[in-house]
């Protein structure tokens, strides 16, 4: 079996040593695997239909759009959170949804959903909150949102804890 150093050297023939090292860290050890990794096609994307609760989430979002309920997209302040927020906000806007967004400030609010933000969102009249890149550990916050009359849909790629929030859809 080749050492990581040997594999990095082999991959460095076609990419920079830094990229080669990153590829090896991801378990990619041959030029063919690297080529496949860098040339992803839409055919390789998992179907959204396989996501848990996708039907429930879709119905709730459609209902909110049709009844003009206020929807808030709640994202994280990092690159994937902001990108996800923009994508979902723009999509919902294109569907004529009554939508806004909320991104907490790192210094004041930290990571994830927080009660003070949920309070502001509730006072704004929101009835549906969709998280992007956060929320999978927000068990208490989801319960608080329910008490405020806000349904939540959580979309998050982070690791789950033992207890999943009891949102409308996760």
mmCIF file of N, CA and C in Angstrom, residues 1-4 6-8 10-11 20 23-34:
data_model
loop_
_atom_site.group_PDB
_atom_site.id
_atom_site.type_symbol
_atom_site.label_atom_id
_atom_site.label_comp_id
_atom_site.label_asym_id
_atom_site.label_seq_id
_atom_site.Cartn_x
_atom_site.Cartn_y
_atom_site.Cartn_z
ATOM 1 N N UNK A 1 0.851 -1.189 0.000
ATOM 2 C CA UNK A 1 0.000 0.000 0.000
ATOM 3 C C UNK A 1 0.887 1.239 0.000
ATOM 4 N N UNK A 2 0.518 2.206 -0.818
ATOM 5 C CA UNK A 2 1.301 3.426 -0.929
ATOM 6 C C UNK A 2 1.063 4.327 0.275
ATOM 7 N N UNK A 3 2.094 5.066 0.666
ATOM 8 C CA UNK A 3 1.928 6.036 1.738
ATOM 9 C C UNK A 3 1.228 7.269 1.172
ATOM 10 N N UNK A 4 0.672 8.068 2.077
ATOM 11 C CA UNK A 4 0.011 9.302 1.644
ATOM 12 C C UNK A 4 0.970 10.210 0.890
ATOM 13 N N UNK A 6 3.492 9.339 -1.018
ATOM 14 C CA UNK A 6 3.640 8.829 -2.391
ATOM 15 C C UNK A 6 2.421 9.152 -3.242
ATOM 16 N N UNK A 7 1.239 9.033 -2.666
ATOM 17 C CA UNK A 7 0.005 9.323 -3.399
ATOM 18 C C UNK A 7 -0.064 10.805 -3.736
ATOM 19 N N UNK A 8 0.291 11.656 -2.778
ATOM 20 C CA UNK A 8 0.300 13.103 -3.031
ATOM 21 C C UNK A 8 1.268 13.424 -4.157
ATOM 22 N N UNK A 10 2.180 11.465 -6.602
ATOM 23 C CA UNK A 10 1.600 10.960 -7.852
ATOM 24 C C UNK A 10 0.514 11.917 -8.364
ATOM 25 N N UNK A 11 -0.349 12.375 -7.470
ATOM 26 C CA UNK A 11 -1.420 13.290 -7.876
ATOM 27 C C UNK A 11 -0.884 14.665 -8.260
ATOM 28 N N UNK A 20 -3.503 18.220 -4.213
ATOM 29 C CA UNK A 20 -3.264 16.770 -4.111
ATOM 30 C C UNK A 20 -3.415 16.301 -2.669
ATOM 31 N N UNK A 23 -7.062 16.260 -1.751
ATOM 32 C CA UNK A 23 -7.723 15.105 -2.363
ATOM 33 C C UNK A 23 -7.445 13.834 -1.564
ATOM 34 N N UNK A 24 -6.218 13.623 -1.193
ATOM 35 C CA UNK A 24 -5.859 12.441 -0.417
ATOM 36 C C UNK A 24 -6.588 12.441 0.926
ATOM 37 N N UNK A 25 -6.706 13.612 1.548
ATOM 38 C CA UNK A 25 -7.451 13.716 2.807
ATOM 39 C C UNK A 25 -8.919 13.339 2.641
ATOM 40 N N UNK A 26 -9.427 13.452 1.429
ATOM 41 C CA UNK A 26 -10.813 13.084 1.133
ATOM 42 C C UNK A 26 -10.926 11.651 0.594
ATOM 43 N N UNK A 27 -9.814 10.914 0.618
ATOM 44 C CA UNK A 27 -9.839 9.516 0.196
ATOM 45 C C UNK A 27 -9.676 9.317 -1.298
ATOM 46 N N UNK A 28 -9.293 10.356 -2.006
ATOM 47 C CA UNK A 28 -9.098 10.274 -3.453
ATOM 48 C C UNK A 28 -7.626 10.002 -3.701
ATOM 49 N N UNK A 29 -7.339 8.862 -4.334
ATOM 50 C CA UNK A 29 -5.946 8.433 -4.418
ATOM 51 C C UNK A 29 -5.433 8.193 -5.834
ATOM 52 N N UNK A 30 -6.271 8.362 -6.840
ATOM 53 C CA UNK A 30 -5.793 8.140 -8.206
ATOM 54 C C UNK A 30 -6.185 9.321 -9.090
ATOM 55 N N UNK A 31 -5.446 9.516 -10.181
ATOM 56 C CA UNK A 31 -5.808 10.589 -11.104
ATOM 57 C C UNK A 31 -7.228 10.436 -11.657
ATOM 58 N N UNK A 32 -7.667 9.194 -11.901
ATOM 59 C CA UNK A 32 -9.035 8.983 -12.398
ATOM 60 C C UNK A 32 -10.071 9.413 -11.363
ATOM 61 N N UNK A 33 -9.831 9.060 -10.086
ATOM 62 C CA UNK A 33 -10.755 9.493 -9.020
ATOM 63 C C UNK A 33 -10.772 11.013 -8.920
ATOM 64 N N UNK A 34 -9.611 11.646 -9.067
ATOM 65 C CA UNK A 34 -9.524 13.110 -9.001
ATOM 66 C C UNK A 34 -10.303 13.731 -10.157
#
